[in-house]
Coordinates of C-alpha atoms (C1' of nucleotides) in Angstrom, one line a residue:
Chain A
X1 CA -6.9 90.8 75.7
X2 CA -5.7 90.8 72.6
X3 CA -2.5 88.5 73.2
X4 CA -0.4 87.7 69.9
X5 CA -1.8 84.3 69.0
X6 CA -0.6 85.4 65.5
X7 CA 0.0 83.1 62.6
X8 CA 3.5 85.2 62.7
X9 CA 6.4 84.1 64.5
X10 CA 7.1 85.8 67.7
X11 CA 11.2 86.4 69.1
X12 CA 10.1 84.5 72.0
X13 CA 8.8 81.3 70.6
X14 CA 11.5 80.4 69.2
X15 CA 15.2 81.0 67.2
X16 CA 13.9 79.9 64.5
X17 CA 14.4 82.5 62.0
X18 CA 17.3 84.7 63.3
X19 CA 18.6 85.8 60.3
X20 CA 15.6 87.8 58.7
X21 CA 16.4 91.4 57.3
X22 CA 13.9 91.8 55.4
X23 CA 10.8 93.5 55.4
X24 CA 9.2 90.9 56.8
X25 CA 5.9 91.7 58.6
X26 CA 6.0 91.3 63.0
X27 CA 8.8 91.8 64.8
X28 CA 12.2 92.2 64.0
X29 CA 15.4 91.2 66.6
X30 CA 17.2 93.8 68.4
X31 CA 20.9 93.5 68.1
X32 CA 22.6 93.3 71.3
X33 CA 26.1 93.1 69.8
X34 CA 25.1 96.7 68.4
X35 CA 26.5 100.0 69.7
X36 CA 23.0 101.4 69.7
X37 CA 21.0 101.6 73.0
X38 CA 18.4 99.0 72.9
X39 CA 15.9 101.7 73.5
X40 CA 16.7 103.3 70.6
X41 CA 16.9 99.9 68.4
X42 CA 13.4 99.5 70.0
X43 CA 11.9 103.0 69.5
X44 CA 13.2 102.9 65.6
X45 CA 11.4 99.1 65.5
X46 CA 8.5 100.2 66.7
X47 CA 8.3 103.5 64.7
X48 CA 8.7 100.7 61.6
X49 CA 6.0 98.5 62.9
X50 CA 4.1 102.0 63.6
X51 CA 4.3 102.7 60.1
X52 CA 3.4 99.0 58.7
X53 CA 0.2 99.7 60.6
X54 CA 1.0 96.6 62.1
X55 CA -1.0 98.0 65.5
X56 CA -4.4 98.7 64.1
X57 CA -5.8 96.1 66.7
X58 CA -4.0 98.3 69.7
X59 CA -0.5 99.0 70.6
X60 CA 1.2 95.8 72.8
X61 CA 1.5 96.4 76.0
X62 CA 4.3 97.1 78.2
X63 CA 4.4 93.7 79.2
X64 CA 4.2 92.4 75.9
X65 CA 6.8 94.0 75.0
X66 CA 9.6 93.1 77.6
X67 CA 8.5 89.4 76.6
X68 CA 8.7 90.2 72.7
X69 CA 11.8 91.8 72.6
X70 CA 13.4 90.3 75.9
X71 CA 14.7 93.8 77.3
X72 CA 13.5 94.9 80.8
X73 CA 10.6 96.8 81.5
X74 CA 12.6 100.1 81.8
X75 CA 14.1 99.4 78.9
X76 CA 11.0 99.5 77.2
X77 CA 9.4 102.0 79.0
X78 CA 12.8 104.4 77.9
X79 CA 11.7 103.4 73.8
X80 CA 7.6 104.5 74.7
X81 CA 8.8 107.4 76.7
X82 CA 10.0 108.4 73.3
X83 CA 7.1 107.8 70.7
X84 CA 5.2 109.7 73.4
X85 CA 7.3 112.8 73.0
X86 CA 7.1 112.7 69.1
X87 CA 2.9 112.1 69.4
X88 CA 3.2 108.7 68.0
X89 CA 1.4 106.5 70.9
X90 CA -0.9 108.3 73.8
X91 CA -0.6 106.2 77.3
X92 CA -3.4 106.1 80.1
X93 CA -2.9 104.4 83.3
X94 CA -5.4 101.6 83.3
X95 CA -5.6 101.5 79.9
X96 CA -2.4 100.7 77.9
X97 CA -1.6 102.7 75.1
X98 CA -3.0 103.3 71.6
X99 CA -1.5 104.8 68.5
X100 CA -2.2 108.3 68.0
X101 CA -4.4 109.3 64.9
X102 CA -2.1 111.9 62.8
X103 CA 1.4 112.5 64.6
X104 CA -0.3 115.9 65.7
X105 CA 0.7 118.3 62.9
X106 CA 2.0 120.8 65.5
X107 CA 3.7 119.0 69.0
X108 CA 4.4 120.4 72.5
X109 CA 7.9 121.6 71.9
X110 CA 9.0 119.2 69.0
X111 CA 8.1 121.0 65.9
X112 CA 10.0 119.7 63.3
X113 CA 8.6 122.1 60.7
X114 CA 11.6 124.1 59.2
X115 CA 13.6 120.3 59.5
X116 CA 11.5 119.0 57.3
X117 CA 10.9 121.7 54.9
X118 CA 13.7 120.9 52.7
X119 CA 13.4 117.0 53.9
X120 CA 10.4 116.7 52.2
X121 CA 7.7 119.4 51.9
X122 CA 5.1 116.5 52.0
X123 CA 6.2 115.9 48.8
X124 CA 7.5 112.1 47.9
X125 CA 11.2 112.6 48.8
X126 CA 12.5 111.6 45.6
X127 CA 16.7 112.8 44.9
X128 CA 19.3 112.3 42.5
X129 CA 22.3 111.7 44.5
X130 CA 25.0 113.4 43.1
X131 CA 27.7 112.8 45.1
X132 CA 28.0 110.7 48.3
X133 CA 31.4 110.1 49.9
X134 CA 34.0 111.0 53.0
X135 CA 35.6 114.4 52.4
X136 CA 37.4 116.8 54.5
X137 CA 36.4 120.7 54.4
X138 CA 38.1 123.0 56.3
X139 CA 35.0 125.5 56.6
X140 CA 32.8 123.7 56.9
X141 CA 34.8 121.6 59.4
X142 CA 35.1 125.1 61.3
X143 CA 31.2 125.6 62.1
X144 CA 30.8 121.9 63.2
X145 CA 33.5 122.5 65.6
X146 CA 35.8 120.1 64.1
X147 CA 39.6 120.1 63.1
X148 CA 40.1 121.2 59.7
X149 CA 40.9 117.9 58.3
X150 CA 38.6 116.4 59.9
X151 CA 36.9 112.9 57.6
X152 CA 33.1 114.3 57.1
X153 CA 30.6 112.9 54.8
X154 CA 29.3 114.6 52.0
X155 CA 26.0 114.0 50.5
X156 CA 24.9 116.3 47.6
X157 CA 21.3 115.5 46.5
X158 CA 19.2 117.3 43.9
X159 CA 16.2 117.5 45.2
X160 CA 12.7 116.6 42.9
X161 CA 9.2 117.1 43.5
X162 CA 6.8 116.2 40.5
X163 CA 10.0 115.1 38.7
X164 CA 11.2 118.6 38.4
X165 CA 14.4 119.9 40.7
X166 CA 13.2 121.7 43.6
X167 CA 16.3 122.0 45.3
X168 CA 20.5 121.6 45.6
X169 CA 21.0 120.3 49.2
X170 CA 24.5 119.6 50.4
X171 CA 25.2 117.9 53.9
X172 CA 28.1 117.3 55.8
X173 CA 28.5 115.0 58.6
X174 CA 31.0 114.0 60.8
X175 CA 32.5 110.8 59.5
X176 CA 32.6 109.7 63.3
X177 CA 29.0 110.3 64.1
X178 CA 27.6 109.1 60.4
X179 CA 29.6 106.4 58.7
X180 CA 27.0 104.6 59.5
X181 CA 24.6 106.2 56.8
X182 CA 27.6 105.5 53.8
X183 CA 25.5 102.0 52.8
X184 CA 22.3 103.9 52.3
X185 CA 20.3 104.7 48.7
X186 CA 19.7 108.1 49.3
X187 CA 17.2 108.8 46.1
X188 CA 14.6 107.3 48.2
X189 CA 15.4 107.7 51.6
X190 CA 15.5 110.8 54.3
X191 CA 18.4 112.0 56.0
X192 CA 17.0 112.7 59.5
X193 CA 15.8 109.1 59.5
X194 CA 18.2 106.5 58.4
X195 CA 20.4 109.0 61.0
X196 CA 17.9 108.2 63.8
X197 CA 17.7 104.2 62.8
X198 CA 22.0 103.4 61.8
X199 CA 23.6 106.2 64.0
X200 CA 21.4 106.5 67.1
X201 CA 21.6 110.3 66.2
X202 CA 18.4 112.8 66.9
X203 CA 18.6 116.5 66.2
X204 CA 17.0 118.2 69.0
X205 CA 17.8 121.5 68.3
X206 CA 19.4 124.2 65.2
X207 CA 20.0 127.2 63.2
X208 CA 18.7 128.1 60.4
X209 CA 20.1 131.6 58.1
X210 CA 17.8 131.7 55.4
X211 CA 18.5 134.6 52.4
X212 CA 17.4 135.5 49.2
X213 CA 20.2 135.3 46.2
X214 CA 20.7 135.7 42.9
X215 CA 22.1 131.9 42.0
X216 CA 25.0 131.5 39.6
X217 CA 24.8 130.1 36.7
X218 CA 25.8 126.4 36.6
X219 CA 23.3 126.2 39.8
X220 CA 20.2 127.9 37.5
X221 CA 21.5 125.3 35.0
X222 CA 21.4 122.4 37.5
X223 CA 17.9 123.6 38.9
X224 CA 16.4 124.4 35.2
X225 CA 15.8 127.9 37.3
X226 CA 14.7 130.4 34.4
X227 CA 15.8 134.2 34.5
X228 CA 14.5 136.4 36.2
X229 CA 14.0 133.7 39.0
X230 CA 15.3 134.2 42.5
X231 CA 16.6 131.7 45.2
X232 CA 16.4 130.9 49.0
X233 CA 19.7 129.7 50.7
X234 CA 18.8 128.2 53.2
X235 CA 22.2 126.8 55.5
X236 CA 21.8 124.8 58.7
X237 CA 23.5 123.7 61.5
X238 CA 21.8 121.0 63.1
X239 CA 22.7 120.1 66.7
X240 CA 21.5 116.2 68.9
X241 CA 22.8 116.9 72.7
X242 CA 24.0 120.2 72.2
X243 CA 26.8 118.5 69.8
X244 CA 27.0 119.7 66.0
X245 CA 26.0 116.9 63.6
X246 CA 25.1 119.0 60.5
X247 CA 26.2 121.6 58.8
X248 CA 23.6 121.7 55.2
X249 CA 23.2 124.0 52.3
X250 CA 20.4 124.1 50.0
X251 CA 19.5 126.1 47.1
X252 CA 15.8 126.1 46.6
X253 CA 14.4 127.5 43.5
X254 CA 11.8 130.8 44.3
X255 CA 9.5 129.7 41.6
X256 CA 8.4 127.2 43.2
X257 CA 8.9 127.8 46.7
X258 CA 7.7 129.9 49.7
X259 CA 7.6 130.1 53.1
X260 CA 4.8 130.9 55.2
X261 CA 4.8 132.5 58.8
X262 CA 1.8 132.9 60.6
X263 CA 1.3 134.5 63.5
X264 CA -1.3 135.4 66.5
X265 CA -1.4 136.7 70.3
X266 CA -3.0 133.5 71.3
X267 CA -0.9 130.7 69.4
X268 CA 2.4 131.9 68.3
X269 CA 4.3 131.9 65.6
X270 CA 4.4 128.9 63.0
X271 CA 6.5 128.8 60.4
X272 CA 6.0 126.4 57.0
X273 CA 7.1 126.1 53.6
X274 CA 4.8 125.2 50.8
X275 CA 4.5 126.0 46.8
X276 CA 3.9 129.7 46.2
X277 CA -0.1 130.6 46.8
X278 CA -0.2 133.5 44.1
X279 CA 1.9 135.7 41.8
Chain B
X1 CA 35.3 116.7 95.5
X2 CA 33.4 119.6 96.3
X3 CA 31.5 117.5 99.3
X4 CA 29.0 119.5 101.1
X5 CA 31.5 120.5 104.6
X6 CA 29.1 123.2 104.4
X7 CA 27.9 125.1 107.3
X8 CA 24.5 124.4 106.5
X9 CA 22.7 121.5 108.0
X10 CA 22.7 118.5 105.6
X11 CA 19.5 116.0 105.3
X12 CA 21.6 112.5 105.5
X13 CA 23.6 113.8 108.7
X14 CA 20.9 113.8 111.2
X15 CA 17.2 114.4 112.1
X16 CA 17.9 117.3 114.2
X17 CA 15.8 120.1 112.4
X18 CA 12.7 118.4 111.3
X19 CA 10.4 121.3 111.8
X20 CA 12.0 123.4 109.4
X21 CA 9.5 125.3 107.0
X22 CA 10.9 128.5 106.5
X23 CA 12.6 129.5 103.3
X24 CA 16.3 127.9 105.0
X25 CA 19.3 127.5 102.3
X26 CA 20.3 124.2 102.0
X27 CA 18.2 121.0 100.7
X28 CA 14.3 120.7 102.2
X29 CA 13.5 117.3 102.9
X30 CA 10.8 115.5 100.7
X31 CA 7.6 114.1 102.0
X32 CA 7.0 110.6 101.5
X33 CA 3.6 110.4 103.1
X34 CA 2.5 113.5 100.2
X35 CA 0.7 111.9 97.2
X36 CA 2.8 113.6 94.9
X37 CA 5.6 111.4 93.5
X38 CA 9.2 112.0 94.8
X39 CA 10.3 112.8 91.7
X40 CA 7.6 115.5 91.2
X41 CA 8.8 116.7 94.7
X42 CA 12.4 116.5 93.6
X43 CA 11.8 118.8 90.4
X44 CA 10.5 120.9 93.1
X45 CA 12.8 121.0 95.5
X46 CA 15.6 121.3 93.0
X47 CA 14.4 124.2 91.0
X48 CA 13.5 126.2 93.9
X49 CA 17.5 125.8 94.9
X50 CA 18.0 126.6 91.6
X51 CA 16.4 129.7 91.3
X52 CA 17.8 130.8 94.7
X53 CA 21.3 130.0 93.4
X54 CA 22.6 127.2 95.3
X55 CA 24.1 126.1 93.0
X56 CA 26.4 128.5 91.5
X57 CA 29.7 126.4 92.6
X58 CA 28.2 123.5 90.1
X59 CA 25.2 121.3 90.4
X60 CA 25.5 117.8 92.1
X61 CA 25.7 114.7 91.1
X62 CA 23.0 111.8 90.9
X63 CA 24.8 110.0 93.1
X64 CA 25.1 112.7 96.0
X65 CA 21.6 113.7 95.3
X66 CA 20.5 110.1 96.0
X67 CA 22.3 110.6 99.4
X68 CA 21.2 113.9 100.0
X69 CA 17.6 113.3 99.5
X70 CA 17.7 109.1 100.2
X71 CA 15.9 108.2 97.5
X72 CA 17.2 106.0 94.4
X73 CA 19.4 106.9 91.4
X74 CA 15.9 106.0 89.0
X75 CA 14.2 108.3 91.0
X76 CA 17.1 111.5 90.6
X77 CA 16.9 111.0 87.1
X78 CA 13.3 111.2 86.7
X79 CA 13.6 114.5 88.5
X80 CA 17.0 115.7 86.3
X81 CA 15.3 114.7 83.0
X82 CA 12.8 117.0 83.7
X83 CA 15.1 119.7 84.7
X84 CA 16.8 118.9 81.4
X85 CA 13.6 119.4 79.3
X86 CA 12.2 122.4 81.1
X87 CA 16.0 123.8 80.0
X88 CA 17.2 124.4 83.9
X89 CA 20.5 122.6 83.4
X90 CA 22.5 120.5 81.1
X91 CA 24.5 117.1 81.2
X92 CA 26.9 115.6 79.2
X93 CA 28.2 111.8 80.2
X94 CA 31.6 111.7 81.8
X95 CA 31.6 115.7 83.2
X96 CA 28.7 116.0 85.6
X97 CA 25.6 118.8 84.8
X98 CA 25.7 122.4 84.7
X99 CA 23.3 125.2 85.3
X100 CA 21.9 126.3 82.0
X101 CA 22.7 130.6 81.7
X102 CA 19.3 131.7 81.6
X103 CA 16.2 129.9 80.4
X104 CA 15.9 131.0 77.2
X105 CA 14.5 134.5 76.8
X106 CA 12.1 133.0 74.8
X107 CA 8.3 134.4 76.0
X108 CA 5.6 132.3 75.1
X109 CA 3.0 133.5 72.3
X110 CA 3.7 137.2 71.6
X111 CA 6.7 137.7 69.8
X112 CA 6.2 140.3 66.8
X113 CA 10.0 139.4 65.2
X114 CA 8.7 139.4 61.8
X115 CA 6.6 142.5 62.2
X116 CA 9.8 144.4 63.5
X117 CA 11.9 143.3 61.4
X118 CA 11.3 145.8 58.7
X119 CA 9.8 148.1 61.1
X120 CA 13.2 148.6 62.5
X121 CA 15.8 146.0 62.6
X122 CA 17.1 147.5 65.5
X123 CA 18.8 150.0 63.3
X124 CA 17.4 154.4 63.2
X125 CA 14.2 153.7 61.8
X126 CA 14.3 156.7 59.2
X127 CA 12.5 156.2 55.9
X128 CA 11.7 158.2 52.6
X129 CA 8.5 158.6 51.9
X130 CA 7.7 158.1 48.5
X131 CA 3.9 158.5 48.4
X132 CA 0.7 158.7 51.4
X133 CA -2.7 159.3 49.7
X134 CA -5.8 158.1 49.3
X135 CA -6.3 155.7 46.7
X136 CA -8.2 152.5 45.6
X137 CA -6.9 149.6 44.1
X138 CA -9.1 146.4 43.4
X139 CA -6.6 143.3 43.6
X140 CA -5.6 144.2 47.4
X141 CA -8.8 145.5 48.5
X142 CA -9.7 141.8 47.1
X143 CA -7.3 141.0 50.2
X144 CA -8.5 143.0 52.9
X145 CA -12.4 141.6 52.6
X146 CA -13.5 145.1 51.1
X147 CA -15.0 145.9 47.9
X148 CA -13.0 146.9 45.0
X149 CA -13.4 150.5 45.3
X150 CA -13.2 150.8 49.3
X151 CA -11.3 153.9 49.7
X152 CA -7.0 152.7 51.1
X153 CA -4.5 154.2 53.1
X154 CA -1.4 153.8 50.6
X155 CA 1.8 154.3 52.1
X156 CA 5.1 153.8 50.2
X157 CA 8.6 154.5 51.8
X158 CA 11.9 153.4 51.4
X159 CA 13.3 152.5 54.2
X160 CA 17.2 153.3 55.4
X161 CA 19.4 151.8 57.4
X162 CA 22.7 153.4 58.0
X163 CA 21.9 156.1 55.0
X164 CA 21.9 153.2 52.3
X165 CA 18.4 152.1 50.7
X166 CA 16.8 148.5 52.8
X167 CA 13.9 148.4 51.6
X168 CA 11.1 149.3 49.8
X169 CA 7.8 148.9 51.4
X170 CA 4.8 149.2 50.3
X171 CA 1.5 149.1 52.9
X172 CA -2.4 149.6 52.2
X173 CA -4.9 150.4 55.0
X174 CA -8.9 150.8 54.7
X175 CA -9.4 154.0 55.0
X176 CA -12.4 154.0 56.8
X177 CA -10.4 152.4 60.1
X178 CA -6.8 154.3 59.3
X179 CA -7.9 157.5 58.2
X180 CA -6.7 159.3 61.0
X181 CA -2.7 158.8 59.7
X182 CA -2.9 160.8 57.2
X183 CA -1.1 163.9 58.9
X184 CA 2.0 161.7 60.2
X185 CA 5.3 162.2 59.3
X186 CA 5.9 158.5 58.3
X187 CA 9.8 159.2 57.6
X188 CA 10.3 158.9 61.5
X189 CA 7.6 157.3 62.7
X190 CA 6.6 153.7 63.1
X191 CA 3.6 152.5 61.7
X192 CA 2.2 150.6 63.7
X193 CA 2.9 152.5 66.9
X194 CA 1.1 155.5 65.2
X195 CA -1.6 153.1 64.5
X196 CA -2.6 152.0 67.9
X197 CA -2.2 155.8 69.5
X198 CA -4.5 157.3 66.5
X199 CA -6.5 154.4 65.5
X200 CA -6.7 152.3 68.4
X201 CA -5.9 149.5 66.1
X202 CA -3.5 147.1 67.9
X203 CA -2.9 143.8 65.3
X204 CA -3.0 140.3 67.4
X205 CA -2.3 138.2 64.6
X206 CA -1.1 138.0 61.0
X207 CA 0.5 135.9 58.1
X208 CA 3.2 136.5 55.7
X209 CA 4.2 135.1 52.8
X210 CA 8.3 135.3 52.1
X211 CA 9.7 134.8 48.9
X212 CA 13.0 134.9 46.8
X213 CA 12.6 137.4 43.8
X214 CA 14.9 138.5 41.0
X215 CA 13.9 142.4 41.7
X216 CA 12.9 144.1 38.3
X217 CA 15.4 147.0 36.7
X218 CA 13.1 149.6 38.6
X219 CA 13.3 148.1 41.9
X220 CA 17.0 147.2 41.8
X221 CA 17.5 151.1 40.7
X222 CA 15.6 152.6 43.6
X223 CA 17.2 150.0 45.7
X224 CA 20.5 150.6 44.4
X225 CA 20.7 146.8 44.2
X226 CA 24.2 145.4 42.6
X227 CA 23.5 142.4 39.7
X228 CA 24.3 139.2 40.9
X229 CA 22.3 139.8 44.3
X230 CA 18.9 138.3 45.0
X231 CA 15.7 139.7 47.3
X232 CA 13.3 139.1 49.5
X233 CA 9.5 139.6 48.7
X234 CA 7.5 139.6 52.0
X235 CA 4.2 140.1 51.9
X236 CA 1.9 140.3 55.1
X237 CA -1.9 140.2 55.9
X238 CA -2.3 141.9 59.4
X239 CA -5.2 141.4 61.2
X240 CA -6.7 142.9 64.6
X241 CA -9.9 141.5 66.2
X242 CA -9.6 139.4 63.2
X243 CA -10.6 142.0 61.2
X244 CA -7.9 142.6 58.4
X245 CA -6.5 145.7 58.8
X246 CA -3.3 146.2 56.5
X247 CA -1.7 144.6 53.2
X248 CA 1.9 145.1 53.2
X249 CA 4.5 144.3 50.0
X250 CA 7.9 144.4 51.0
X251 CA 11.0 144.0 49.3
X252 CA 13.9 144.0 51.0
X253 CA 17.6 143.8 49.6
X254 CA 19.2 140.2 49.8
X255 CA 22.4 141.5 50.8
X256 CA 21.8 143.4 53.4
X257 CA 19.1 140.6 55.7
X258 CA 18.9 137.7 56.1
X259 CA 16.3 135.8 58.4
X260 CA 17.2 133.2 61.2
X261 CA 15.3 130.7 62.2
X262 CA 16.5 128.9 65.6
X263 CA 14.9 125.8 66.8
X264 CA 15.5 123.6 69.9
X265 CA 13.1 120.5 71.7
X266 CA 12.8 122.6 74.6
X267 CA 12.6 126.1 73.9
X268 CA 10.5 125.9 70.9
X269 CA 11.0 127.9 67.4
X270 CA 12.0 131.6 67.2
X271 CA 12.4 133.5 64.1
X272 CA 14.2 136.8 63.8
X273 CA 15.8 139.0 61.1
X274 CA 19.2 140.3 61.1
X275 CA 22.0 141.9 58.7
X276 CA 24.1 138.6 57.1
X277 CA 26.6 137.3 59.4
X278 CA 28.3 136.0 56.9
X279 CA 28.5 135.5 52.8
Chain C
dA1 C1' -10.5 90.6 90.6
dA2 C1' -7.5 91.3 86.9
dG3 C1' -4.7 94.0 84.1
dT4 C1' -2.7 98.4 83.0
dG5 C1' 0.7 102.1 83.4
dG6 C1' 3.1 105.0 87.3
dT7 C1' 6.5 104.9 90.7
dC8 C1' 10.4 103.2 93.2
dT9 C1' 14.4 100.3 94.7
dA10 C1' 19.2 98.3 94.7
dG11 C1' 22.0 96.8 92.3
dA12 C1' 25.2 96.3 87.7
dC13 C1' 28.2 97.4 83.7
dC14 C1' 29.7 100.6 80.2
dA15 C1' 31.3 105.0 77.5
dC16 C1' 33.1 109.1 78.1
dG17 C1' 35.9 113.1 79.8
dT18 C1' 39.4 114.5 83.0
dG19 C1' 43.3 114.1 85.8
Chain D
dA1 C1' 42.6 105.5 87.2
dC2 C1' 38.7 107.7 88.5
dG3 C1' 34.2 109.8 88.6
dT4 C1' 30.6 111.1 85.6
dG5 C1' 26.2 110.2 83.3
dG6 C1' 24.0 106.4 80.0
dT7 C1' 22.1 102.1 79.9
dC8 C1' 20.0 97.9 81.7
dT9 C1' 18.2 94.3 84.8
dA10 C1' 14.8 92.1 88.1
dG11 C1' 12.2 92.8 91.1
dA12 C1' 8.2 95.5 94.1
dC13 C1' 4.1 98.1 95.3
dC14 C1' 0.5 101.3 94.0
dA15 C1' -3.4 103.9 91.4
dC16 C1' -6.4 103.6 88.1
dT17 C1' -9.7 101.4 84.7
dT18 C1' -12.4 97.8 83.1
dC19 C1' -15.0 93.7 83.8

DNA sequence: AAGTGGTCTAGACCACGTG
DNA sequence: ACGTGGTCTAGACCACTTC
């Protein structure tokens, strides 16, 4: 049931239009000539199509799939495996697969909440990208187990949220790992993402030493922070495969930021950041 | 290398043992009239080995466990994957898989981090007590579900680690359920330790709220707080039974803690406070 | 009966780390 | 150069659900 006979082109039908990039509803080509795993190319497609809401009618089969996308079933099967693990799609024997509701606010193991505390906060992502280019650092080259003149890019972002900076946030990258990402418009875009989709990269693990300072003054005068305002830094070393592939530091102004840690015998801990409740 | 001349009967080399049940070293064979999967079997197999140390000279390869247990390299991988996510052992492409240290000494829902940290960092617990009486005060009664005049515990200590000020904390208790405190000696005693042997009060669950502050001139005296150096504000709702049983105001010196967060796909989030490991 | 996902096989080539 | 794990293919049979 439910077989594509969509008005939209299908890869299968034909050649037709090969050279789409686009946002063009349906589905997009993989790219063999690509370094990326065809899983992955397949798992960041169909996250896209996810998205689109392209599968309100029900999620393709397997099947489909293989035919869509010409891969092998295992090759497919590698991409589902995937969305499964991050509560995208739900699988039954017997009955194919549907998309899942809300990406279940709190996963098995893969709770991305500190991640994505400065990545977003729920907030539209909005930045001024302040500077975005190859560097070498010897420090910071140090903690990402790198030599110290090591090519890494930089990405410094002020971070907004109602149009008023919430954050400083610098990243550095390996330039081997994340050239990739040099192309991107990062005032609109987030950095775990386009890192999944160009670079094949996806943090599975990290550290996070979070303390409270007194910022200096061209950072109050960068963040509009008044006086007698504190700061969280908040630095990060982000690991995929037990390999470094971050190392960030943000500055988020106190006024308008918090973090909240709940805890209980039955559930655990969970940790979140939001906009202060009170005082 | 490292090929199995071993003294131990191998599985591949003949059928001579097929009896076996007892708890023999070496690999068990799988059953392939069970209706468990191999795979499942496998995972079995392998982590039982595992925890009887088999495999302390290295763990094998896929392709010697395809020998060793005759079934296909798919079918090993199913088996490792799950090793992998469980955290048992560890691969990396082009230098075989290892045996993880330990597993993560990571328990599953009752971690109190946050309530220790300020209950005793690890470091003497002593503390000056700066006031324990009987008092009322509207706004945190407000908190604790009782009316605005319910009689509190109010306890206020600074607390010392290696003879220099940490913190100042601040904590309010009905005293209708805490009552019984009041002839402690809170400068070396633990709060809540005193609270489940005199009260009976155990907490089970709790949120906190942690902030960056710019400590007023009174705080940063009593802290002996140098300019130019930030603060925690951590405030926590404790609850037992669900019943709320404390309101605590903390404010700890950003110099001397910071908080760290550590996150991983497997093991889950853990959060922890510690002395700054580094500026 | 038909279609789905779950399991399993026997190959193949490649990227990576080490000798 | 070699062995490792990573990826990929083209099949096959089975268990389960729905019709």
């Amino acid at each position: 049931m439910a077989k594509s006979e969509a008005p939209s082109p299908t890869l299968a039908s034909s050649k037709a239009s090969f050279s789409f990039d686009a946002p063009t509803p349906g589905p997009h080509p993989l790219d063999r000539e690509s370094p990326l795993p065809l899983w992955s190319q397949l798992q960041t497609e169909l996250t896209r199509r996810l998205k689109a809401e392209e599968f309100a009618e029900g999620f393709p089969t397997e099947q489909e799939l293989t035919v869509v996308y010409d891969v092998s079933r295992s090759t497919v099967r590698e991409a589902l495996r995937r969305l499964n693990e991050l509560g995208l799609i739900q699988g039954r024997r017997g009955q194919g697969r549907t998309v899942r509701a809300s990406p279940q606010p709190f996963r098995t193991g893969a709770l991305f909440n500190l991640i994505t505390i400065s990545e977003g906060m729920g907030l539209p992502a909005r930045s001024d990208v302040r500077a975005f280019e190859i560097r070498t650092d010897a420090a910071v080259a140090l903690r990402l187990a790198l030599g110290a003149d090591a090519p890494l890019v930089y990405l410094e972002r002020i971070r907004l949220a109602a149009g008023e900076p919430l954050a400083i946030d610098r990243a550095w990258l390996p330039a081997s790992l994340a050239a990739g990402l040099l192309e991107v418009d990062f005032s609109d875009a987030l950095l775990y993402e386009e890192l999944a989709a160009r670079c094949g990269i996806r943090p599975d693990a990290g550290k996070e030493y979070i303390r409270a300072i007194d910022p200096d003054a061209e950072s109050r005068g960068v963040l509009e922070l008044p006086d007698g305002t504190g700061a969280f830094q908040i630095e990060r070393l982000t690991l995929s495969d037990s390999i470094p592939v971050e190392w960030r530091s943000t500055i988020v102004r106190g006024d308008r930021f918090e973090l909240l840690a709940e805890w209980s015998m039955t559930s655990g801990m969970k940790l979140s950041g939001q906009v202060p409740s009170n005082t």
